[in-house]
Structures are given as structure tokens and as C-alpha cells.
PDB file of C-alpha atoms and ligand atoms in Angstrom:
ATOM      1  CA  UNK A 119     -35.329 -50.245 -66.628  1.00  0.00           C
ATOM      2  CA  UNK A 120     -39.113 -48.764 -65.975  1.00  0.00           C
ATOM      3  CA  UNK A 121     -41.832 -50.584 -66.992  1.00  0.00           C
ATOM      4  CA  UNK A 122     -44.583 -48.950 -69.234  1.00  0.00           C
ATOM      5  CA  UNK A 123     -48.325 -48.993 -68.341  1.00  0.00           C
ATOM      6  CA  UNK A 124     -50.638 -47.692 -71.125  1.00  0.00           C
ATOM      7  CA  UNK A 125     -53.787 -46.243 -70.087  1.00  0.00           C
ATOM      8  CA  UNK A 126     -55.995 -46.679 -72.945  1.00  0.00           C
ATOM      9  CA  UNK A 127     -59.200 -44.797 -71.527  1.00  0.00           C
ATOM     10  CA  UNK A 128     -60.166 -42.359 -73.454  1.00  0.00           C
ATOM     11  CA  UNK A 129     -60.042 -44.665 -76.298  1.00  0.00           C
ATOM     12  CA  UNK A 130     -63.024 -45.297 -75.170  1.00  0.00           C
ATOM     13  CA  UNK A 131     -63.929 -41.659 -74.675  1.00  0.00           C
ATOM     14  CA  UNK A 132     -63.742 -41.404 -78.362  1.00  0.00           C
ATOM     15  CA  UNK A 133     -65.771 -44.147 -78.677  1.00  0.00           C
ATOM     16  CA  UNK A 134     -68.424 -43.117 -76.249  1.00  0.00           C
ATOM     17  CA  UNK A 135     -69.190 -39.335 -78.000  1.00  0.00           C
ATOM     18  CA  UNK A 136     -70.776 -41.665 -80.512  1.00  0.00           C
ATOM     19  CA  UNK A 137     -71.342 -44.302 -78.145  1.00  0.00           C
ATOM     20  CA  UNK A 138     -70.492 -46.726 -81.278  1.00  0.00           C
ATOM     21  CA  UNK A 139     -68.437 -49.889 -81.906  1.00  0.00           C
ATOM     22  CA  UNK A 140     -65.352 -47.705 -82.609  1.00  0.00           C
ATOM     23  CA  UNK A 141     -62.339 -47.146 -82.154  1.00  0.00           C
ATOM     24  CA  UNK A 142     -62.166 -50.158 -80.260  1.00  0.00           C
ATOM     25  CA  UNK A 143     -59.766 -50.653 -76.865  1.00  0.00           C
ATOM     26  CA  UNK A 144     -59.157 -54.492 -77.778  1.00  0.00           C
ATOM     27  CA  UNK A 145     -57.216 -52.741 -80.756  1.00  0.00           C
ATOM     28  CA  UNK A 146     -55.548 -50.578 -78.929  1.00  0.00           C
ATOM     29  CA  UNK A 147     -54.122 -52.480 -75.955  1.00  0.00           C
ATOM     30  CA  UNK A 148     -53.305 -54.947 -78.521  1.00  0.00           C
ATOM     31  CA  UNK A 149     -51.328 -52.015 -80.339  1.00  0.00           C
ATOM     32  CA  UNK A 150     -49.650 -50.986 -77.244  1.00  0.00           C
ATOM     33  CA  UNK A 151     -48.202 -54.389 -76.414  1.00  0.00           C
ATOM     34  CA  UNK A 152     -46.883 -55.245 -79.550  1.00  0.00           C
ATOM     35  CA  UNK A 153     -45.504 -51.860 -79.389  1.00  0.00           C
ATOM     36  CA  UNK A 154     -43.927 -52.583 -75.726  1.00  0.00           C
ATOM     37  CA  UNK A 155     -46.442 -51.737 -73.223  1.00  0.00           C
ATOM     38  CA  UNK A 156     -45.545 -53.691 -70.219  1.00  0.00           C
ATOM     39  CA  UNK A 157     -48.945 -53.435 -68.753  1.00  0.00           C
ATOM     40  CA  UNK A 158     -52.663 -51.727 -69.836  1.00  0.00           C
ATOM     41  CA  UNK A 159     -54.377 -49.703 -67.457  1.00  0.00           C
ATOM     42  CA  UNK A 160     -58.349 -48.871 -67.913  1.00  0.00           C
ATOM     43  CA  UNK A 161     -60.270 -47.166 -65.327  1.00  0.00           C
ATOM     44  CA  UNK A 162     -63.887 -47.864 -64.973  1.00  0.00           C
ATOM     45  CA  UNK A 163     -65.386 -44.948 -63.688  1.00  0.00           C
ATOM     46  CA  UNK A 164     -69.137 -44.820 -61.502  1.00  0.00           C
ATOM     47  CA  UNK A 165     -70.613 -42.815 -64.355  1.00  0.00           C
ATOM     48  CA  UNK A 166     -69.112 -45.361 -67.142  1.00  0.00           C
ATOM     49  CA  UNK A 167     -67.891 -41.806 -69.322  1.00  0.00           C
ATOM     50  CA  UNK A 168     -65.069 -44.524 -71.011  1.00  0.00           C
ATOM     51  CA  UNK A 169     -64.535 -47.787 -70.180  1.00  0.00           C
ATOM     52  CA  UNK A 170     -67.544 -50.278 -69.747  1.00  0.00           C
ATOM     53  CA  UNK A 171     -67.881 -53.449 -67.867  1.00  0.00           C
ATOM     54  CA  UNK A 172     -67.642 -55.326 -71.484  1.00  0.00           C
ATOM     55  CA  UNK A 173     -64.451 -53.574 -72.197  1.00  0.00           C
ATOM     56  CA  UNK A 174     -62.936 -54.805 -68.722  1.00  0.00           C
ATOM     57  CA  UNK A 175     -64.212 -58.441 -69.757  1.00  0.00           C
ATOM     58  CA  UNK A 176     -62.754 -58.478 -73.419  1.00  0.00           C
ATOM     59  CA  UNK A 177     -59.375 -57.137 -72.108  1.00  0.00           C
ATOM     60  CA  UNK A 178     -59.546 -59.661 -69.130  1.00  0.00           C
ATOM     61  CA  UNK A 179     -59.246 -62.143 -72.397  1.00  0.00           C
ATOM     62  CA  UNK A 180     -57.341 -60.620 -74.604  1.00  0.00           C
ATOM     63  CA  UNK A 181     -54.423 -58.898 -72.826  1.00  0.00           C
ATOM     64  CA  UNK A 182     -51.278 -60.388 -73.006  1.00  0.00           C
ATOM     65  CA  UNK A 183     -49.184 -58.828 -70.248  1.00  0.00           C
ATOM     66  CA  UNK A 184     -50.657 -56.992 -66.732  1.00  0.00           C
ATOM     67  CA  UNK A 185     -54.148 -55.633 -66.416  1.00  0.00           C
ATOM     68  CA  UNK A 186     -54.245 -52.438 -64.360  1.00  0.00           C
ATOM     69  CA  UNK A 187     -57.932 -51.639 -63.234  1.00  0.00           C
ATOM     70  CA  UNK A 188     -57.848 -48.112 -61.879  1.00  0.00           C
ATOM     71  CA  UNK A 189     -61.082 -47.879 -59.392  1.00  0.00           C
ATOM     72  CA  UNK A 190     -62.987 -46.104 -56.680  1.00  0.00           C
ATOM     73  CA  UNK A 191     -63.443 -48.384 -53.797  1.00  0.00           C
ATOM     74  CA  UNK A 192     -67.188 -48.856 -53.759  1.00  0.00           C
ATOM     75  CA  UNK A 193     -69.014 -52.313 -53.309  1.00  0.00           C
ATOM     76  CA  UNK A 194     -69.871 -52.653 -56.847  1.00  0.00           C
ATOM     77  CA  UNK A 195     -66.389 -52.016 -58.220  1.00  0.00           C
ATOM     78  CA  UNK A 196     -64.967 -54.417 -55.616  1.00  0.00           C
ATOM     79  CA  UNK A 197     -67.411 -56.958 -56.529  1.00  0.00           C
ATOM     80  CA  UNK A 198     -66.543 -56.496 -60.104  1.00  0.00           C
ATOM     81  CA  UNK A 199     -62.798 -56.634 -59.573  1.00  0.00           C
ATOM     82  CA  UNK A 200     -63.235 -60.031 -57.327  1.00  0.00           C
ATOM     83  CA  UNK A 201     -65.219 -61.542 -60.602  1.00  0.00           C
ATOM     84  CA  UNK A 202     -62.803 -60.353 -63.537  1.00  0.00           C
ATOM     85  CA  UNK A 203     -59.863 -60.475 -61.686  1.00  0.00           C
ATOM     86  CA  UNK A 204     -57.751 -57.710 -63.250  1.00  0.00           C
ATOM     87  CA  UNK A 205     -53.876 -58.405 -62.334  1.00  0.00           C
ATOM     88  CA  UNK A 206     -53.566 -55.277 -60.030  1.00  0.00           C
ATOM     89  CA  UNK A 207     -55.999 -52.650 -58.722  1.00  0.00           C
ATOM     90  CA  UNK A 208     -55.145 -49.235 -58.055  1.00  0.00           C
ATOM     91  CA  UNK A 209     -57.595 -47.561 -55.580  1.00  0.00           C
ATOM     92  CA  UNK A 210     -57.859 -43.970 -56.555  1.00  0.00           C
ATOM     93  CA  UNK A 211     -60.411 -41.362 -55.399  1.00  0.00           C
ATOM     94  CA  UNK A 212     -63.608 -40.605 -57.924  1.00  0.00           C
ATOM     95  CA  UNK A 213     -65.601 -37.680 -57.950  1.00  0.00           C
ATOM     96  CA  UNK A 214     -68.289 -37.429 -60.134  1.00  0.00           C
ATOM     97  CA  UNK A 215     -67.708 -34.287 -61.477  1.00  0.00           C
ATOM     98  CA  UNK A 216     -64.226 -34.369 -61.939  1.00  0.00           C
ATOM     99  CA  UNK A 217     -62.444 -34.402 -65.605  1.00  0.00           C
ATOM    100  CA  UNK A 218     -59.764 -36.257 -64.412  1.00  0.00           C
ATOM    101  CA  UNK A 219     -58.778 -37.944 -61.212  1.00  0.00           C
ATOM    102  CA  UNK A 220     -57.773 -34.658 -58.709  1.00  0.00           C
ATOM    103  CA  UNK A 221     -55.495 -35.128 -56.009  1.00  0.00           C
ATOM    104  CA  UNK A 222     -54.856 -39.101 -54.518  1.00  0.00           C
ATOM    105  CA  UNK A 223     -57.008 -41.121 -52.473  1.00  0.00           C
ATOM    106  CA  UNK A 224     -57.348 -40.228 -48.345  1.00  0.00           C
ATOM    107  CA  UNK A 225     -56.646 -43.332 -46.710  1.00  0.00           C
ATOM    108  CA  UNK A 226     -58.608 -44.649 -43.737  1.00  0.00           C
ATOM    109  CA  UNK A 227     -59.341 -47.305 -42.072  1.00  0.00           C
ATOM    110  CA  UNK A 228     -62.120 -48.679 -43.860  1.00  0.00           C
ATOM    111  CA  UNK A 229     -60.062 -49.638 -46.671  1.00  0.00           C
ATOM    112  CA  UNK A 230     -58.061 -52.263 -44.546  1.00  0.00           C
ATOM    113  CA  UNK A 231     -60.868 -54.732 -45.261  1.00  0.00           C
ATOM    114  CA  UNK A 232     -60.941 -53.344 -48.805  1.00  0.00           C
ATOM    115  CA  UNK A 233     -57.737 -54.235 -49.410  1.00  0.00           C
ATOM    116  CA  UNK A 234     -57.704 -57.556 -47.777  1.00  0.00           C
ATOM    117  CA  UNK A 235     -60.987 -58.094 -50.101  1.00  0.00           C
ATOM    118  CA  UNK A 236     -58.949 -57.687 -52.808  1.00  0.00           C
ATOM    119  CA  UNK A 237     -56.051 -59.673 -51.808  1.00  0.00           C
ATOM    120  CA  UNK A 238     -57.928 -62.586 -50.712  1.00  0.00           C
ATOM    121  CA  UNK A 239     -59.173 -62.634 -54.525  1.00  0.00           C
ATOM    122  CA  UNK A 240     -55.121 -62.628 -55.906  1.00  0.00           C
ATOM    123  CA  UNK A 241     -55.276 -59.170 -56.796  1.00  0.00           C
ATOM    124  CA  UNK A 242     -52.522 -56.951 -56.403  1.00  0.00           C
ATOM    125  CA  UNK A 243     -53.720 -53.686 -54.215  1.00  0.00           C
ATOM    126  CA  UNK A 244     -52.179 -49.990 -55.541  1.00  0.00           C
ATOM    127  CA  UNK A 245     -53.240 -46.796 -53.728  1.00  0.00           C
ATOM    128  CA  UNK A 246     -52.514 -43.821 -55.897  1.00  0.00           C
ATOM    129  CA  UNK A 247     -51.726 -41.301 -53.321  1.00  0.00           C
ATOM    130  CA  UNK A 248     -49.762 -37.797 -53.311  1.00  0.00           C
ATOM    131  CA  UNK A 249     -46.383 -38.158 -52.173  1.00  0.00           C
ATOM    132  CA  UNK A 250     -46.944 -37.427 -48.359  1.00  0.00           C
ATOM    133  CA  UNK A 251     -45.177 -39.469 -46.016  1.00  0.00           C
ATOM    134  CA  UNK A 252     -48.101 -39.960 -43.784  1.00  0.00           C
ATOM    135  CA  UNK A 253     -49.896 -41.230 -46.594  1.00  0.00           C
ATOM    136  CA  UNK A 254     -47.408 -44.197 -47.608  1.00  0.00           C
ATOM    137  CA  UNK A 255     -46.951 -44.990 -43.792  1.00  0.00           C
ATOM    138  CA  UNK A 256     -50.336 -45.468 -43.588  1.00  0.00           C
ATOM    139  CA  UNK A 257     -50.628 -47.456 -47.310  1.00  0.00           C
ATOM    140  CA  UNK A 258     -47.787 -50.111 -45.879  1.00  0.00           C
ATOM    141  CA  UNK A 259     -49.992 -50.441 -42.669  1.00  0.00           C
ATOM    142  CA  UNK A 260     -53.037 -51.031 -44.388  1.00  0.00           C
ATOM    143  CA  UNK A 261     -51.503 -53.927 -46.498  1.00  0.00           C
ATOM    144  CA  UNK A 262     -50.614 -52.284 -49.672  1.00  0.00           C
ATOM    145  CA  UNK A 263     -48.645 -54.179 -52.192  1.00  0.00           C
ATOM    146  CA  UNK A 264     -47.808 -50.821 -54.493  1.00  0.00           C
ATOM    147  CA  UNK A 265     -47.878 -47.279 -54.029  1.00  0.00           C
ATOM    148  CA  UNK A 266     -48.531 -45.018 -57.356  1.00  0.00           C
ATOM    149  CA  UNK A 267     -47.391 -41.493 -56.702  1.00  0.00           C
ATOM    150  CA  UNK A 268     -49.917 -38.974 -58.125  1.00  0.00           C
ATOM    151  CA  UNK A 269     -47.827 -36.721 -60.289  1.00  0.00           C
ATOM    152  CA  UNK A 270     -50.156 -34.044 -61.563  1.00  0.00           C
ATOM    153  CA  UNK A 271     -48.879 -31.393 -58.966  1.00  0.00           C
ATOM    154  CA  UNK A 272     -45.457 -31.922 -60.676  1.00  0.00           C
ATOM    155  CA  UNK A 273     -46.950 -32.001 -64.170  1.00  0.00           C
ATOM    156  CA  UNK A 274     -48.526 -28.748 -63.530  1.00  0.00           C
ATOM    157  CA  UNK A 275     -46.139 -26.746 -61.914  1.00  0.00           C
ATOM    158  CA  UNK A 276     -44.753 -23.920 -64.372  1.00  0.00           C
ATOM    159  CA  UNK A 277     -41.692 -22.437 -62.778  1.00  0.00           C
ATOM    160  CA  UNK A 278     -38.441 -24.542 -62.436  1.00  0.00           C
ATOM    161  CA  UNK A 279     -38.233 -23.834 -58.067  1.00  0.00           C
ATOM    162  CA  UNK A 280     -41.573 -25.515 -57.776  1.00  0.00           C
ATOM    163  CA  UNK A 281     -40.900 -28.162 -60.368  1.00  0.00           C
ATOM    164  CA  UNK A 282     -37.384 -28.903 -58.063  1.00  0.00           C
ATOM    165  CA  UNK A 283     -39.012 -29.268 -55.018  1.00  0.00           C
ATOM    166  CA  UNK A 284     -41.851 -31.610 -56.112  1.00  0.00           C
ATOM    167  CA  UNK A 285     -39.396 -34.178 -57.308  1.00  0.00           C
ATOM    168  CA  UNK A 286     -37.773 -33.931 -54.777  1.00  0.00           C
ATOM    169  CA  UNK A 287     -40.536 -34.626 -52.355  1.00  0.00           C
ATOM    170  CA  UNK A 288     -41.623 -37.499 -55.520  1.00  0.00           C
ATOM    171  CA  UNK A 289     -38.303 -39.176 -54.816  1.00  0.00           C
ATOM    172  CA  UNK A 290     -37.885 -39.015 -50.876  1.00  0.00           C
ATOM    173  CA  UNK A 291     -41.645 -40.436 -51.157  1.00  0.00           C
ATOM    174  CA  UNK A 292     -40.805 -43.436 -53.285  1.00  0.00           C
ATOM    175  CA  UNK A 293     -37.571 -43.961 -51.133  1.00  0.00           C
ATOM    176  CA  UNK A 294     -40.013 -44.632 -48.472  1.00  0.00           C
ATOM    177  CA  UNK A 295     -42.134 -46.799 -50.740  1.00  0.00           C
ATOM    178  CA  UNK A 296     -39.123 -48.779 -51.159  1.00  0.00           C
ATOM    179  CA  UNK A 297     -37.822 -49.288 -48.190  1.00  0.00           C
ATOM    180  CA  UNK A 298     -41.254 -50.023 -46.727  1.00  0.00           C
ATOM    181  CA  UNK A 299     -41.141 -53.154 -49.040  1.00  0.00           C
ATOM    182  CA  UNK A 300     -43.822 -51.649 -51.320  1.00  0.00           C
ATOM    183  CA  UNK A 301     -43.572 -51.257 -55.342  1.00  0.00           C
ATOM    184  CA  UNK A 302     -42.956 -47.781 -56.210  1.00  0.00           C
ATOM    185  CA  UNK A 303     -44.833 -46.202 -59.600  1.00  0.00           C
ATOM    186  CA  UNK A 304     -45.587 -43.288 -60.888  1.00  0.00           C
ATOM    187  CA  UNK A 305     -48.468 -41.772 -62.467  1.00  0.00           C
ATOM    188  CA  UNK A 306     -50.827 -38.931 -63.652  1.00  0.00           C
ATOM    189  CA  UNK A 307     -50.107 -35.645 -66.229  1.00  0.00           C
ATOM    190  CA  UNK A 308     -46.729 -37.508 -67.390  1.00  0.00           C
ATOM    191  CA  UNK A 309     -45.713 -36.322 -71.079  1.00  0.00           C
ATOM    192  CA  UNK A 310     -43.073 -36.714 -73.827  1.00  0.00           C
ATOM    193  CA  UNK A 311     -41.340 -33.271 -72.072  1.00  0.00           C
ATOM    194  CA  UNK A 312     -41.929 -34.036 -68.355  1.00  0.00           C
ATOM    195  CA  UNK A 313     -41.686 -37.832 -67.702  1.00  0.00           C
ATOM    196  CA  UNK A 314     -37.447 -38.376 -68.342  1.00  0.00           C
ATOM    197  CA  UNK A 315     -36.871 -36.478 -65.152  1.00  0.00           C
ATOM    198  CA  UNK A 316     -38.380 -38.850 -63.224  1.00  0.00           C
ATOM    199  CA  UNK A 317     -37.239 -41.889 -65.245  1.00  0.00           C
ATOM    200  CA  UNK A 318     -33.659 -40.104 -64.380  1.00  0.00           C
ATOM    201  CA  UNK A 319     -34.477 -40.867 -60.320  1.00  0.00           C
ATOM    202  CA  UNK A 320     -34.047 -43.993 -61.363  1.00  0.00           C
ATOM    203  CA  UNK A 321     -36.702 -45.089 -58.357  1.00  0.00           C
ATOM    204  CA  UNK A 322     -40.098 -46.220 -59.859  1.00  0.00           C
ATOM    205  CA  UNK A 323     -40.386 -49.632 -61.249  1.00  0.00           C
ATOM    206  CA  UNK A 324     -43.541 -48.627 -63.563  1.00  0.00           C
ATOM    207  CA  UNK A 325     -45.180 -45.275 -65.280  1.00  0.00           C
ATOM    208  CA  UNK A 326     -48.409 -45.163 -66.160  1.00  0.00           C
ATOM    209  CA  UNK A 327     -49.518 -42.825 -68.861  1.00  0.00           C
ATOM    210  CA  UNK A 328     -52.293 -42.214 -71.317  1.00  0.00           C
ATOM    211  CA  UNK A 329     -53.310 -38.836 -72.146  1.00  0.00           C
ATOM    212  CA  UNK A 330     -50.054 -38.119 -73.879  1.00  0.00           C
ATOM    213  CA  UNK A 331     -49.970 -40.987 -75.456  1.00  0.00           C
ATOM    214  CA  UNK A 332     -53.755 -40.961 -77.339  1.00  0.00           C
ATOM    215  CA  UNK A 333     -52.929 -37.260 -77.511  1.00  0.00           C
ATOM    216  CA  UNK A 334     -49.746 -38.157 -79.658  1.00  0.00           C
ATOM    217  CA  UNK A 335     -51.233 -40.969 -81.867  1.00  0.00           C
ATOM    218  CA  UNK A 336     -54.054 -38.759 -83.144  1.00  0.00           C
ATOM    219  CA  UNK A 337     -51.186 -36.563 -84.895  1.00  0.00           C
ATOM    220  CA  UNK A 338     -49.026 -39.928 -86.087  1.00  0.00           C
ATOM    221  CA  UNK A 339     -51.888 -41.705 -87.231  1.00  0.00           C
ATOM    222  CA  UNK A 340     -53.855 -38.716 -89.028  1.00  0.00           C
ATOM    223  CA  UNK A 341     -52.083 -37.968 -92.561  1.00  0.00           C
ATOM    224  CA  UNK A 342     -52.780 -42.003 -93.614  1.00  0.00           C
ATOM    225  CA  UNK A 343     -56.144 -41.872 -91.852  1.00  0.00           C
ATOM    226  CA  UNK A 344     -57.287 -38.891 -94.403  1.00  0.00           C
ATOM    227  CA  UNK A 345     -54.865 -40.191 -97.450  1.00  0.00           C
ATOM    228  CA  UNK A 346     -56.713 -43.133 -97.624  1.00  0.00           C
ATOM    229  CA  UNK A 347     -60.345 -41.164 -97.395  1.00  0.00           C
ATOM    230  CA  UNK A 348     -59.185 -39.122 -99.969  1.00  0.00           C
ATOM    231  CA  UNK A 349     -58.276 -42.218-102.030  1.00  0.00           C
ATOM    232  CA  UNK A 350     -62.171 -43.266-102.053  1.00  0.00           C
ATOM    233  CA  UNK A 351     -63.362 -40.363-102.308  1.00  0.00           C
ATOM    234  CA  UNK A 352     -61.597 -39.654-105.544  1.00  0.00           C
TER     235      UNK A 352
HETATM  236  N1  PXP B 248     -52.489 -43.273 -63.002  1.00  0.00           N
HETATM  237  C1  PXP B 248     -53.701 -43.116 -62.404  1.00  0.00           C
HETATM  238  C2  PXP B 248     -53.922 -43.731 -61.073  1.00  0.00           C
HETATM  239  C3  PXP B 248     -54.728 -42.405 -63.060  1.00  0.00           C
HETATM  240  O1  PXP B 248     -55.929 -42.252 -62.451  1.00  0.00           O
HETATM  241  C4  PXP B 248     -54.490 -41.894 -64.361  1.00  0.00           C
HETATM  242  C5  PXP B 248     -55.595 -41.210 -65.104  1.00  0.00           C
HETATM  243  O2  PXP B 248     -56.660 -42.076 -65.302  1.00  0.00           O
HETATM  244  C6  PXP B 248     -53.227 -42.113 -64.935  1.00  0.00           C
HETATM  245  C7  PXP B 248     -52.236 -42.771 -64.227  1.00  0.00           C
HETATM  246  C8  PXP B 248     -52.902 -41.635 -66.316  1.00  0.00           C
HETATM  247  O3  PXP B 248     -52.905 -40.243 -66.350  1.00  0.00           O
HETATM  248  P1  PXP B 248     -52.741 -39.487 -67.724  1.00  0.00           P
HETATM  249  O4  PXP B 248     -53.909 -39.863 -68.582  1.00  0.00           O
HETATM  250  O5  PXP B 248     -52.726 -38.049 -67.337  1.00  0.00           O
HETATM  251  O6  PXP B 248     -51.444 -39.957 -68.328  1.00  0.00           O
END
């Protein structure tokens, strides 16, 4: 059985186009592990467009289960990770531009100190990477702990030849992963139509979604949201 990350980030990005006190993600990754998340991923981004520093502290307290912080591998965010101490880290490119996080992280050599950085502090080291066999040869070599394939390519492919061929490049990748002694997960574009084909590989040990699922509590949680606005307003 997979285990369920929850990436609660945008959350925040509600919060943030008021730039308010709500809604607020210490609700919400509460929520999600009373609900069965296994795990609650945040990414704090260099321009701060979700999550904040305070929202990585408060969850550092309040989180029951694993704490996932997705980041790019600058000094501050390493510096920030080695004081909070999030359970895991997953390394995964940032551009500033960007709506969401394109393609997985290049890695070089610089990132073998990174990682060991990291380690040194008890923090679990993910690379979100495509699945390219170079890539993961490289991750294991560096002194990854956990590999997250980046499955956008496969959540964006339309016709069913291209959809074939990127799982099965997705599960010869996380093959590798395994045998390499690395934890295999999976991440990026999943939703309620696209992510039981690769929970059928029966391969990855984790998903990590979020999108989808803020996407989908909007719609469940809107008819009681406006009954009970109606109710004082009448
Ligand atoms: N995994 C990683 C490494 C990510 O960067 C993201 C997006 O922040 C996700 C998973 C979740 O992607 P989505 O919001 O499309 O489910």
C-alpha cells in the first residue's frame, strides 16, 4: 500500500491574494491527517508566493506524521531546513517565473555537499527528477536517500501511445530507484483520473499530490460554506 503526501501549498496561495490570516495551513494539514495523509508536503518558494517561513515553523509543531519541505537548493533554504528540521527534503529546481515547478532538478556535482549538508542535520534528501536513467544513477551517487519521479510529462500527455510509453519509462525508472537502494515516489500533475495507473505499477512507496486535491475540496466544501452565509444573512 502507497503512502499519501498532501501538498497543502496553495492553501496558502489562497491565503496570500489577501495576504490575511485565512484559510489557515495548520487547519488544513491537520484536516489531511485525520483524513489519512501519511505525510504533508509545503514548498517554500524564493519569492514566498505560498508558504512562509512561519507556516514551515507552525507545521514543524503541529504535524503529526512526516514533514515534506519541497526546496531549491540555495544557502538560505539549506540554512532554514538545518534549523526547522523538516523530516525529508526534496530538492527540486525553482525558477522564478515559473507557475509551477517545470521539468526536475539537473544534478551536479555541487549538490554532493548539499546533500551531505542535509544529512549531517538528520534530514532525509529527495531529488525530484524526470525519469532518466542518467539522472537516478547520478542521484544514488550523490547520496540520495529518495528519488521523486516528476510526473507532469505523463499528466500532460493527451493521446493514449504517449501516455503508454511514459509509464513505461516511469516504471523502468523507479525499478532502478529500487534496486539502487533508494525510495521510489511519485509526484507532480497527479489527479483523481490519472494517478490509479501508477498506483497499479505497484512500485512507488509514496504520491505526493496537491493541486487536485485543493482543487476538489473547493467543490465538497462549497454548498455548506454558502448555506451557512445564507443562514446569517437571512
Ligand atoms: N511533488 C513535487 C516535488 C512538487 O514540486 C509538487 C508541486 O509543488 C508536487 C509534488 C505536487 O504537484 P501537484 O500540486 O501538481 O499535485
Amino acid at each position: 500500500m502507497a503512502l499519501l503526501g498532501v501538498n497543502i501549498d496553495h492553501i496558502a496561495t489562497l491565503r496570500e491574494a489577501r495576504k490575511g490570516i485565512e484559510p489557515e495551513p495548520v487547519y488544513a494539514a491537520g484536516i489531511a491527517e485525520q483524513n489519512g495523509a501519511d505525510q504533508i508536503t509545503i514548498h517554500v518558494r524564493e519569492d514566498r508566493r505560498h508558504m512562509q517561513e512561519r507556516d514551515l515553523k507552525l507545521l514543524r509543531q503541529t504535524i503529526q506524521t512526516k514533514l515534506n519541505l519541497e526546496m531549491a537548493s540555495t544557502e538560505e533554504m539549506i540554512s532554514i531546513a538545518c534549523a526547522i528540521k523538516p523530516d525529508t527534503v526534496t530538492l527540486v529546481p525553482e525558477k522564478r517565473e515559473e507557475l509551477t515547478t517545470e521539468g526536475g532538478l539537473i544534478l551536479k556535482e555541487k549538490h554532493r555537499e548539499v546533500f551531505a549538508t542535509l544529512k549531517k542535520a538528520g534530514i532525509e534528501v529527495s531529488v525530484f527528477i524526470e525519469p532518466d536513467i542518467k539522472m537516478i544513477k547520478k542521484a544514488k551517487d550523490l547520496g540520495a536517500d529518495t528519488v521523486e519521479i516528476h510526473t507532469g510529462k505523463y499528466a500532460n500527455f493527451k493521446n493514449k501511445i504517449d501516455i503508454n510509453n511514459e509509464i513505461k519509462r516511469i516504471n523502468d525508472a523507479a525499478i532502478l530507484i529500487k534496486k539502487l537502494g533508494m525510495r521510489a515516489v511519485a509526484g507532480h500533475g497527479l489527479n483523481y483520473y490519472n494517478t490509479q495507473k501508477l498506483v497499479d505499477l505497484n512500485i512507488f512507496e509514496e504520491f505526493n499530490i496537491g493541486h487536485s486535491i485543493i482543487s476538489r475540496a473547493v467543490f465538497s466544501g462549497l454548498s455548506e460554506a454558502v448555506l451557512t452565509m445564507k443562514l446569517i444573512v437571512e
